[in-house]
Coordinates of C-alpha atoms in Angstrom, one line a residue:
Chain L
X1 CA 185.1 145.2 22.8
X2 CA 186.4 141.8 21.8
X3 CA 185.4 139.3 24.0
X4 CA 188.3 137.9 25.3
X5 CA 189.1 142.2 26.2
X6 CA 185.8 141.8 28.0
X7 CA 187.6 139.2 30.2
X8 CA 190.6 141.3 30.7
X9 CA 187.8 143.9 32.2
X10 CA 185.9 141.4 33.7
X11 CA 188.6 140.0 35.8
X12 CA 189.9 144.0 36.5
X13 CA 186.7 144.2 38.2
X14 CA 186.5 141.5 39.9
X15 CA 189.5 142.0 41.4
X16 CA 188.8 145.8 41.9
X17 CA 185.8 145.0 44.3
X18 CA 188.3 143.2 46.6
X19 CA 191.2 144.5 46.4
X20 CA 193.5 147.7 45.6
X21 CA 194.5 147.0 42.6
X22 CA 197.9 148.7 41.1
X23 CA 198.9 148.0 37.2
X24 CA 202.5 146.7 37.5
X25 CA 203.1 146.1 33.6
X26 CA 200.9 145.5 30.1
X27 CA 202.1 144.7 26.6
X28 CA 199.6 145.2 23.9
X29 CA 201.4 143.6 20.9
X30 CA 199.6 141.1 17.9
X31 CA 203.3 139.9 17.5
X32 CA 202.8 137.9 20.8
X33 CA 200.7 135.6 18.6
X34 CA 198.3 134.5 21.7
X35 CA 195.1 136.3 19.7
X36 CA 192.5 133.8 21.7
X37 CA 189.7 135.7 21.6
X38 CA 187.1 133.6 23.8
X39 CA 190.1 133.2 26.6
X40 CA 191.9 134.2 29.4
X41 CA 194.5 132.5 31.1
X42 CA 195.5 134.0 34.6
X43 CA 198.4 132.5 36.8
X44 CA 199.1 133.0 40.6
X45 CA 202.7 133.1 41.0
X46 CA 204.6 131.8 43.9
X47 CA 203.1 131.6 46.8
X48 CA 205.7 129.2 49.5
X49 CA 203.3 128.2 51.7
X50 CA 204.5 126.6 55.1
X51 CA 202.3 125.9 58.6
X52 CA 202.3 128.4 61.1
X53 CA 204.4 126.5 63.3
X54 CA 207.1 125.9 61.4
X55 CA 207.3 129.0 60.7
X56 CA 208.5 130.1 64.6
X57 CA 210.1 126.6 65.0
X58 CA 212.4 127.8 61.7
X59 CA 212.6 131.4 62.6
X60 CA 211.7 132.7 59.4
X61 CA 211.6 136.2 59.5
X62 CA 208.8 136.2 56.5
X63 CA 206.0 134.5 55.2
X64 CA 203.1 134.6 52.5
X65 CA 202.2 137.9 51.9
X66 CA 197.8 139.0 52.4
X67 CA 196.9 135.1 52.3
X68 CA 193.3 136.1 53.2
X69 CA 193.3 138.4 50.2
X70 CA 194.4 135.6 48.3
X71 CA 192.0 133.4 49.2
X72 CA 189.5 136.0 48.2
X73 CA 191.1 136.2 45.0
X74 CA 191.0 132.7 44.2
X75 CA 187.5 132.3 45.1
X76 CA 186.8 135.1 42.7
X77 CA 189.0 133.7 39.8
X78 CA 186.2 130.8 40.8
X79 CA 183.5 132.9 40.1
X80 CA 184.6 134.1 37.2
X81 CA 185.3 131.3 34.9
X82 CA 181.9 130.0 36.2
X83 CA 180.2 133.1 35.1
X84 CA 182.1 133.6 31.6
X85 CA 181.4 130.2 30.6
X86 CA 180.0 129.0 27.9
X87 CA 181.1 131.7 25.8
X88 CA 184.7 132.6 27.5
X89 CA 187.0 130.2 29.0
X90 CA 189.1 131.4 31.8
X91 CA 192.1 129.1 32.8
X92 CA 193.7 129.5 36.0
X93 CA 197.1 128.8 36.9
X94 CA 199.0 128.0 39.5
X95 CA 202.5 128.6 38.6
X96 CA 204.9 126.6 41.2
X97 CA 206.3 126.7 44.7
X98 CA 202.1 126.6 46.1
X99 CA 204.4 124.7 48.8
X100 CA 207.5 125.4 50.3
X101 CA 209.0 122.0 51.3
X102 CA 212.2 123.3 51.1
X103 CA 211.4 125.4 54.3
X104 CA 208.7 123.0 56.1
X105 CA 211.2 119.7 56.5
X106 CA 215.1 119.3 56.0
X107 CA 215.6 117.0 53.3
X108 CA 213.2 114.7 51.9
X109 CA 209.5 114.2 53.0
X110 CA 209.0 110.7 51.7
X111 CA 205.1 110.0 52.3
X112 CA 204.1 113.6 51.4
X113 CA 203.2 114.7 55.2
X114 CA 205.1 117.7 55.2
X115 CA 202.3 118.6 51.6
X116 CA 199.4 117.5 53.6
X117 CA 200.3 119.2 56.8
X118 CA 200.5 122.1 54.9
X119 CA 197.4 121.5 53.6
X120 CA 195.8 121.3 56.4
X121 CA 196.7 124.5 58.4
X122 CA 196.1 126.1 55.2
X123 CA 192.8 124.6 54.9
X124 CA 190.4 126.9 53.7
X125 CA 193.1 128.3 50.9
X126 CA 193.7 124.7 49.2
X127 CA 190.3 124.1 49.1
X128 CA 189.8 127.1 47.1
X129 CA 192.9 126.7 44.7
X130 CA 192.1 122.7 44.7
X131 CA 188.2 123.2 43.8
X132 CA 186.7 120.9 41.3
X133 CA 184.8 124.2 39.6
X134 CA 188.0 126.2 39.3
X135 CA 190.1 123.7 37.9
X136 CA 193.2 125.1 38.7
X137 CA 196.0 123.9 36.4
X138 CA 199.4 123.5 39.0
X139 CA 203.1 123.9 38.2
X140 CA 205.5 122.2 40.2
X141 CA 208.1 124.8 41.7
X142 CA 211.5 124.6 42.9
X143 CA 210.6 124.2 46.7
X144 CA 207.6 121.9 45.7
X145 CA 209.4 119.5 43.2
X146 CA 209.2 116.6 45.3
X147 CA 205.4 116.3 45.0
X148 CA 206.0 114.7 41.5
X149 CA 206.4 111.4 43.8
X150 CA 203.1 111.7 45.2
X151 CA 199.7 110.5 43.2
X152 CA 197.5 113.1 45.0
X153 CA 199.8 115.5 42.4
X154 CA 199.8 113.1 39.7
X155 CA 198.0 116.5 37.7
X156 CA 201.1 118.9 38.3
X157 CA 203.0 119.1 35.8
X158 CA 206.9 121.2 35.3
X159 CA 205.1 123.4 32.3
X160 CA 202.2 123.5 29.9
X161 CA 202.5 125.5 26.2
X162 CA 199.7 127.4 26.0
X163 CA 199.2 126.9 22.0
X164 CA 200.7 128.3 19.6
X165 CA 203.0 130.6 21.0
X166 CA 203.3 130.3 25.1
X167 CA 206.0 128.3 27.3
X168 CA 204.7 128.4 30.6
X169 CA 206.9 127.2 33.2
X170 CA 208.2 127.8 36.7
X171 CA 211.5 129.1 35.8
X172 CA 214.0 127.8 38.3
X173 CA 215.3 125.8 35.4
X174 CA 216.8 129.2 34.3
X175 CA 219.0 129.0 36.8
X176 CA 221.0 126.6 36.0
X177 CA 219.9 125.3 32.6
X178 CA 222.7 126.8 30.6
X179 CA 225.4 125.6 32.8
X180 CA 224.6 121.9 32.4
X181 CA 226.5 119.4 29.8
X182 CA 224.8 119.2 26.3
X183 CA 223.7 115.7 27.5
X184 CA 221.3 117.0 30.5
X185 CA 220.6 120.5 28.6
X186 CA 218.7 117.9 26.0
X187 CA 216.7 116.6 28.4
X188 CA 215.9 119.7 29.9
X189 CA 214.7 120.6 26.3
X190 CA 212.2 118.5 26.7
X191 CA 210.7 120.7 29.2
X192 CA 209.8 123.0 26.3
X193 CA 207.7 121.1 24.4
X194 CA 203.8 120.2 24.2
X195 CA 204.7 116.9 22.3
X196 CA 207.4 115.4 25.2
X197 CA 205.8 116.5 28.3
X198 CA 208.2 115.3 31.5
X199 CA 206.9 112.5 33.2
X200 CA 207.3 111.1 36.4
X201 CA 210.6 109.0 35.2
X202 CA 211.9 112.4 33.7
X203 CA 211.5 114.1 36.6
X204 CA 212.7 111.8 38.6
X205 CA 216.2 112.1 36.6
X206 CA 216.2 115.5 36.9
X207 CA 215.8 115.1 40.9
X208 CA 219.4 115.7 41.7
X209 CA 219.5 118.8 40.0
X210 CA 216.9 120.3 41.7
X211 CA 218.5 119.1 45.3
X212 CA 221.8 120.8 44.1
X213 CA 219.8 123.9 43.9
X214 CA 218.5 123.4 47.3
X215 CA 222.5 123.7 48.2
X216 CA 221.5 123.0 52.1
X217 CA 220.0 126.0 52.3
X218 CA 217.7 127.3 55.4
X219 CA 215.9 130.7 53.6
X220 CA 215.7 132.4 56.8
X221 CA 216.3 135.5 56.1
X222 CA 215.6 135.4 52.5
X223 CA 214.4 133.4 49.5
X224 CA 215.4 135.1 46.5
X225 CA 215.2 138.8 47.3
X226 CA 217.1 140.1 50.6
X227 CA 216.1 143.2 49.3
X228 CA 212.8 144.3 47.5
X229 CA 212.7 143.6 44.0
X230 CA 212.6 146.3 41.6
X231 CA 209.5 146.2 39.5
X232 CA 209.6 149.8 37.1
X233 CA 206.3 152.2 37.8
X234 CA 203.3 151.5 38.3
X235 CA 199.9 153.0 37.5
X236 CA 196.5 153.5 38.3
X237 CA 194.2 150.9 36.7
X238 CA 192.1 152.1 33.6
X239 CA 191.1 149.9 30.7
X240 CA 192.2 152.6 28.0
X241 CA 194.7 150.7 25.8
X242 CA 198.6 150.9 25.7
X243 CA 201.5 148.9 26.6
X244 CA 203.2 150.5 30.5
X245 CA 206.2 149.7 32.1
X246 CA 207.5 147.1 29.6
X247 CA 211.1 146.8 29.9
X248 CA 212.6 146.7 26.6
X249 CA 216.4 145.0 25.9
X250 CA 218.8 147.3 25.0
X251 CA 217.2 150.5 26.9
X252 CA 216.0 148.3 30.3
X253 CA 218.1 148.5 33.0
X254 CA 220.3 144.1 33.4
X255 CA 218.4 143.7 36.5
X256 CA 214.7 144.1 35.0
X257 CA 215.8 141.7 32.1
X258 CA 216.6 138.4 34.2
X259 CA 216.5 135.4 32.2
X260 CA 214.7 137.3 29.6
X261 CA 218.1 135.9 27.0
X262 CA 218.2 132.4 28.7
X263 CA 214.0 131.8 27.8
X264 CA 214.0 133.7 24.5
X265 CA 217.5 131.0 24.1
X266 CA 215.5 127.8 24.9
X267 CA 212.3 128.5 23.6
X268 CA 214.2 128.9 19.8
X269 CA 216.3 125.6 20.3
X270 CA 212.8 123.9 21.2
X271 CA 211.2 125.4 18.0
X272 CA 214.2 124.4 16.1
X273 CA 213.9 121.1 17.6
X274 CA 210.4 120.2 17.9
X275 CA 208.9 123.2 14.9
X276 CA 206.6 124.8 17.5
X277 CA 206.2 128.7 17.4
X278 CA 207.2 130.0 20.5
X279 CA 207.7 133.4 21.4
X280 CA 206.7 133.9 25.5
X281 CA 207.4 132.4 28.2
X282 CA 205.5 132.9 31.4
X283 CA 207.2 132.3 34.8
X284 CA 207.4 132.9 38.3
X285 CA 210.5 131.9 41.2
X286 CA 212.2 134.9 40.9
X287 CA 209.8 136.8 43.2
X288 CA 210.0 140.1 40.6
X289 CA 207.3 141.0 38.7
X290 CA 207.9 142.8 35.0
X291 CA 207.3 142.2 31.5
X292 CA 210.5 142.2 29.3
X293 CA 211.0 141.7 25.3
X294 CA 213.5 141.1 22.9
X295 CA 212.6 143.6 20.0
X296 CA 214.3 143.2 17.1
X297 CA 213.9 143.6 12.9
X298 CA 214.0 139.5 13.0
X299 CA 212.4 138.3 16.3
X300 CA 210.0 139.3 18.9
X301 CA 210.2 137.9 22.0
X302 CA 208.5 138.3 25.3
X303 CA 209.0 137.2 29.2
X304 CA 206.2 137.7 31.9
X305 CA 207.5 137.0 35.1
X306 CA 204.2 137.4 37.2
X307 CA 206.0 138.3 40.6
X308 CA 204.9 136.2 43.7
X309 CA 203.1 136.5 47.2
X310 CA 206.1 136.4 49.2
X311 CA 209.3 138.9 50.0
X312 CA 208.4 142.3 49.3
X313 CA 208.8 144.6 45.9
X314 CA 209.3 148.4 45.2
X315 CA 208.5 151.1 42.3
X316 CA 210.7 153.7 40.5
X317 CA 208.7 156.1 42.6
X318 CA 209.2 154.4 45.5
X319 CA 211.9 152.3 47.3
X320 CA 209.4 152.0 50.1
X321 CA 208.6 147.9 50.7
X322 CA 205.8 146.4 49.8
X323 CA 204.7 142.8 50.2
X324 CA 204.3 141.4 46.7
X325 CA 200.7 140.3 46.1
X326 CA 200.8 139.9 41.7
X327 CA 197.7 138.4 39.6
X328 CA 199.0 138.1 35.8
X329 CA 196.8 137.5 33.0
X330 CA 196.7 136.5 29.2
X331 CA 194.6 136.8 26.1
X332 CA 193.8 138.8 23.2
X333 CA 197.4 139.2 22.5
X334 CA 197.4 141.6 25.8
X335 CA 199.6 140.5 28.9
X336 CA 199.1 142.1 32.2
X337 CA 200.5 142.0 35.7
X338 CA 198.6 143.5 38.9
X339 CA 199.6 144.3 42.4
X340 CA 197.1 143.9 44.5
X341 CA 196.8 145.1 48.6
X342 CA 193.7 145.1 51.0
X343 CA 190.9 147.1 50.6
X344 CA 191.5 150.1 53.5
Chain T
X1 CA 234.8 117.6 36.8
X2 CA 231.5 118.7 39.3
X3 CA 228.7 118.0 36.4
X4 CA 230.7 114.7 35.4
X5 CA 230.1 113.8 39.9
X6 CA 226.6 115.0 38.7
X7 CA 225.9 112.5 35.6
X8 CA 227.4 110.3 37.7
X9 CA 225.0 110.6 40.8
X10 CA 222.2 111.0 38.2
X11 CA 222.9 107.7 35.9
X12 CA 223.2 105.9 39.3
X13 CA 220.2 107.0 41.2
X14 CA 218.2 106.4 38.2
X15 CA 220.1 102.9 38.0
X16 CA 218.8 102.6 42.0
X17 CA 215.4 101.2 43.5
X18 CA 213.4 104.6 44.0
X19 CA 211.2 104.4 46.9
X20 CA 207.9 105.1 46.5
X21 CA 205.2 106.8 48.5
X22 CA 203.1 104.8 50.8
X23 CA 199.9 104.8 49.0
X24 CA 196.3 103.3 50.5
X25 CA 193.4 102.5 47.6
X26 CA 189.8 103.0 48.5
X27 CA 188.9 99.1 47.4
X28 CA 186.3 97.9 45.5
X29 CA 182.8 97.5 47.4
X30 CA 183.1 94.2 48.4
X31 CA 186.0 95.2 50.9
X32 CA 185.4 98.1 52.2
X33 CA 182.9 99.4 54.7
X34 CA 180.6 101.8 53.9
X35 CA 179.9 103.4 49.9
X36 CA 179.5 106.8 52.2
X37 CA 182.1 107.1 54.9
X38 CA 180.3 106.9 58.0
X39 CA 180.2 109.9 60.5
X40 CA 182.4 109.8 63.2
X41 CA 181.9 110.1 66.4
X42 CA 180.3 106.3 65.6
X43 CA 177.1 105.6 66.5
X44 CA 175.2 101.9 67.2
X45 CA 174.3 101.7 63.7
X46 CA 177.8 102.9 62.6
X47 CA 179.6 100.9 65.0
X48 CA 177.5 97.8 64.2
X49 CA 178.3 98.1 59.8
X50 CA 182.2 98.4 60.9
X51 CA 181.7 95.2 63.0
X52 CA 180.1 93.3 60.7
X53 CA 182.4 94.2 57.9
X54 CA 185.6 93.3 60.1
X55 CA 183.5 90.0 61.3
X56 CA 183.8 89.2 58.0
X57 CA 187.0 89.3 57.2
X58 CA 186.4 92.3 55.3
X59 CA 184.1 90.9 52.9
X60 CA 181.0 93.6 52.8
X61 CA 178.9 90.9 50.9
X62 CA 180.6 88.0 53.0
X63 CA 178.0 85.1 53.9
X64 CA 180.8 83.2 56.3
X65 CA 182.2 84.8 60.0
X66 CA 186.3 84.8 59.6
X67 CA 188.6 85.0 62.5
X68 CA 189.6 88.1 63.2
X69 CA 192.8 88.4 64.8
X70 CA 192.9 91.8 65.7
X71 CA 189.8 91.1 67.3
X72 CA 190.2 92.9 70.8
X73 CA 192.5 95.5 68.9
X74 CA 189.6 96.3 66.8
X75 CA 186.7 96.7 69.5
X76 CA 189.2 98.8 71.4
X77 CA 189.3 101.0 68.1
X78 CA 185.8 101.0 67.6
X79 CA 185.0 101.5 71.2
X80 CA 187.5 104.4 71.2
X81 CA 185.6 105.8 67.8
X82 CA 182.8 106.4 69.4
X83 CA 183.6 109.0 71.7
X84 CA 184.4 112.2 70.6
X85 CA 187.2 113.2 72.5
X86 CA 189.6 110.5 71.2
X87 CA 188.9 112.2 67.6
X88 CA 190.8 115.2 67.6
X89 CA 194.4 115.5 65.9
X90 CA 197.0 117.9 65.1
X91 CA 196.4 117.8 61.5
X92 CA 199.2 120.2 60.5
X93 CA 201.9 118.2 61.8
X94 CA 204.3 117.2 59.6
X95 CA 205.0 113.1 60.3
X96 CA 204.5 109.8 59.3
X97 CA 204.0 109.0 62.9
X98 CA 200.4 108.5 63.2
X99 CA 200.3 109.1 67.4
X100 CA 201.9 111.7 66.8
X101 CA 198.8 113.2 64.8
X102 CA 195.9 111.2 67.0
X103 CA 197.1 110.9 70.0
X104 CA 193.8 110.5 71.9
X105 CA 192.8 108.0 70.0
X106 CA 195.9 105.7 69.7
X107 CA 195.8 106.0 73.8
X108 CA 192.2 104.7 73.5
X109 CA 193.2 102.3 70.8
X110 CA 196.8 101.0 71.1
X111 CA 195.8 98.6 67.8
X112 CA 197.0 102.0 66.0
X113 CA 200.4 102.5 67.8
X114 CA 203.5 102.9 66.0
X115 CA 202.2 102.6 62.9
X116 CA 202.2 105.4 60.0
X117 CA 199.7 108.3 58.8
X118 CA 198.9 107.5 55.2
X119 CA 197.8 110.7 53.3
X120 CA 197.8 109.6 49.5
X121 CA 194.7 107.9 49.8
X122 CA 193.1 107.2 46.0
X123 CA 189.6 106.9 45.5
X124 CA 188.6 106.6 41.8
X125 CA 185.6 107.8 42.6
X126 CA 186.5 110.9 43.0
X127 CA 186.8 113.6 40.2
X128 CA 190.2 114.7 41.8
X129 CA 192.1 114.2 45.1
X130 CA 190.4 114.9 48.4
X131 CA 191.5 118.2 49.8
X132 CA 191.9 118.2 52.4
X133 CA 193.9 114.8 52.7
X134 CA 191.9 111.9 54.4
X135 CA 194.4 110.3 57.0
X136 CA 194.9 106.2 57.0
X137 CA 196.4 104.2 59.2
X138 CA 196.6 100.6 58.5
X139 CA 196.8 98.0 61.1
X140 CA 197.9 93.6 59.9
X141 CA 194.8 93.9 57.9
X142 CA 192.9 96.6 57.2
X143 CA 193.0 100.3 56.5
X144 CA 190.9 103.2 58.7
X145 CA 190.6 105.6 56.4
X146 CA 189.8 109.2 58.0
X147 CA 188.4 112.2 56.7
X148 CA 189.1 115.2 58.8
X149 CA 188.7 118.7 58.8
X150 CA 189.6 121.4 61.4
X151 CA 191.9 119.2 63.7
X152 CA 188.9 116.7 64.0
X153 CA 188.3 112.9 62.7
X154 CA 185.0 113.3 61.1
X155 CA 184.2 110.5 59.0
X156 CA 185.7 106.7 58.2
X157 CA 185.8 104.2 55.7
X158 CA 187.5 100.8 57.1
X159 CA 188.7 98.8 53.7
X160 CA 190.6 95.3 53.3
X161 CA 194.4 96.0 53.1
X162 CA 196.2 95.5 49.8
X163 CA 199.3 94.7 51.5
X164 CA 200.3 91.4 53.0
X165 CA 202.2 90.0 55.6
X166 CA 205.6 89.1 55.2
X167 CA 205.3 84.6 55.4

């Protein structure tokens, strides 16, 4: 077993000893040209963290899903990477909306006290994902965009490439990205690039985009999904090899291929543009976890959207609800997404 | 004619003053209090390093006495430090009001009143951020900067303030 498989299996049984653990999806394919074989890069998708009080003061019907499991999780992410190190790296990401201070304060929170609050009734969380040993690597979301402003988040950045072949990014840009003038869609571009990374005078120009988005909406009911997102079958976990549940363009049904065009679009006019390789993006914000590829005679292309811990999800087998709770993960040209739930 | 409003809106708020974060430093040695924040609630020794630091105009290494003219604002505030009821907050709340977070102690100490909660506190000391955020409050002069954890004030470091006084 290759090492960087070892960490696959490692982290399966870590996360086995606390949790159920469900596979959602896994692509086994060399074409995704991530072949790493000491690492393992594992992201925690959205997560839209609010206090509890604002929480009745807003009426939201909804909140994070198992954040005690999570907290478990993170602290065993910690674990791991200090326990495969020297010889395997594991990187741990955080992929955007850790906050939701679209839903803690109406409009702008210009000293960053609707963050720390936050913070601070989520105490014992942050100080897991925010520990010096785990080293947590942070997108900034959609409902956490603001925090660009703030020099406690100088490290958070709108998307890392994970070399040679990964765009890793929140994904909200998808939404709107293709509607914009050619001006703006350049400097969106930059997004997808190791060489230009946005900094804070980018983002800042890019600001009023992401309030249009906002759109003065409350989320009350609903973020994204007002009904659970559809997610294909799951399995059982078992490390015997072989891609599951990977929804392929062509045979895949539109709704299990969102902005799988849009990213396999942007990444190719960024390695047009800047001569970088991509072929995956990894996201989160659309609260639905799957694995989709474009698979053709001339390109191979790949989107993991790693789900989120918030609004609920369902199977082929089952239109039944369930509260999303996904762990993705990425080396040795393997991608996997997991569901997890508390341990009966 | 919508994303022509929206290059619009974005040429002129990048054109505009943006307005940035209120921010508090950890200063050098010299001005602040303490290397270690000191525990809270204060004790004599504790209590006694604040004073002489704020005797001093907020020079730790300071050989002269300044005026301090806060001076009754400030024992109220170190008085007030010292007990350990004035040191609980409601640490989850999200405002810039810092009352609203301490209200105990800006009762005992009305030196803090209507003045704001400062989390982006940056101490280059530190390998990354403080989580969870420290709290400051910054009166004419100086900056109380909290560390807190579970709805309590647990430790303080007192340093010079950066910012000035309008002439």
């Amino acid at each position: 077993m290759s090492p960087a498989m070892s960490l696959h299996a490692d982290l399966l049984g870590r996360l086995q000893a606390i949790a159920r653990v469900q596979l959602v999806a896994r692509l086994q394919d060399d074409r995704l040209n991530f072949p790493g074989a000491n690492e393992l890069h594992v992201f925690i998708p959205d997560i839209h963290l609010i206090t509890a009080a604002r929480r009745v003061e807003g009426g939201y019907q909804y909140g994070t899903n198992h954040p005690v499991l999570l907290e478990a999780v993170v602290k065993s992410l910690r674990a791991l990477k200090l326990a495969s190190a020297p010889a395997g790296e594991v990187v741990v990401y955080q992929i955007g909306d850790l906050f939701d201070l679209w839903r803690q304060v109406d409009g702008l929170d210009p000293n960053a006290n609707a963050a720390s609050a936050i913070q601070n009734d989520q105490a014992s969380l942050l100080a897991a994902l925010r520990d010096p040993d785990l080293n947590a690597q942070f997108l900034l979301g959609n409902h956490d965009y603001d925090l660009y402003r703030f020099p406690n988040f100088d490290a958070w950045q709108r998307s890392f490439v994970l070399a040679p072949s990964v765009m890793l990014l929140h994904g909200d840009v998808f939404d709107w990205v293709e509607k914009l003038p050619a001006e703006l869609k350049n400097l969106v571009l930059f997004l997808f690039t190791a060489s230009h990374p946005a900094g804070t005078a980018d983002l800042e120009k890019l600001r009023p985009l992401n309030n249009k988005q906002r759109g003065g909406r409350k989320f009350r009911d609903f973020i994204q999904n007002q009904a659970p997102a559809p997610t294909g079958k799951w399995r059982e976990t078992s490390d015997d090899g072989g891609s599951w549940n990977v929804q392929v363009e062509g045979t895949a049904p539109k709704e299990m291929l969102l902005y799988l065009d849009e990213a396999r679009q942007k990444c190719g006019e960024a390695n047009r543009q800047f001569g970088s390789a991509l072929n995956m993006a990894v996201i989160g914000h659309t609260h639905q976890a799957r694995i989709a590829v474009h698979d053709t005679e001339d390109e191979f292309f790949t989107l993991m959207d790693c789900g989120a811990w918030i609004e609920n999800c369902s199977t082929a087998d089952d239109p039944t609800p369930r509260p999303n709770a996904q762990i993705a993960a990425l080396g040795a040209n393997e991608a996997r997404i997991y569901q997890l739930a508390p341990l009966e | 004619m919508r994303y022509a409003s929206l290059l619009l809106v974005l040429g002129f708020a990048t054109g505009c003053a943006v307005r940035y974060p209120a921010v508090v430093p950890m200063r050098e040695q010299q001005f602040r209090s303490h290397d270690q924040a000191v525990a809270l609630p204060l004790d004599q020794e504790g209590r006694g390093e604040v004073a002489n630091f704020l005797e001093h105009g907020g020079n730790r290494f300071g050989r002269n006495a300044a005026p301090d003219a806060q001076a009754a604002g400030h024992k109220q505030m170190l008085d007030a430090l010292a007990a350990e009821g004035n040191l609980k907050i409601r640490a989850s709340l999200a405002t810039p009001d810092f009352c609203a977070i301490a209200l105990p102690l800006c009762q005992a100490a009305p030196i803090l009143r209507k003045r704001m909660a400062v989390t982006q506190v940056i101490d280059a000391r530190n390998r990354q951020p403080e989580v969870p955020d420290p709290i400051a409050v910054c009166d004419d002069e100086y900056c109380w900067i909290f560390r807190q954890s579970n709805n309590l004030l647990t430790h303080l470091v007192v340093v010079r303030s950066v910012r000035r006084l309008q002439p």
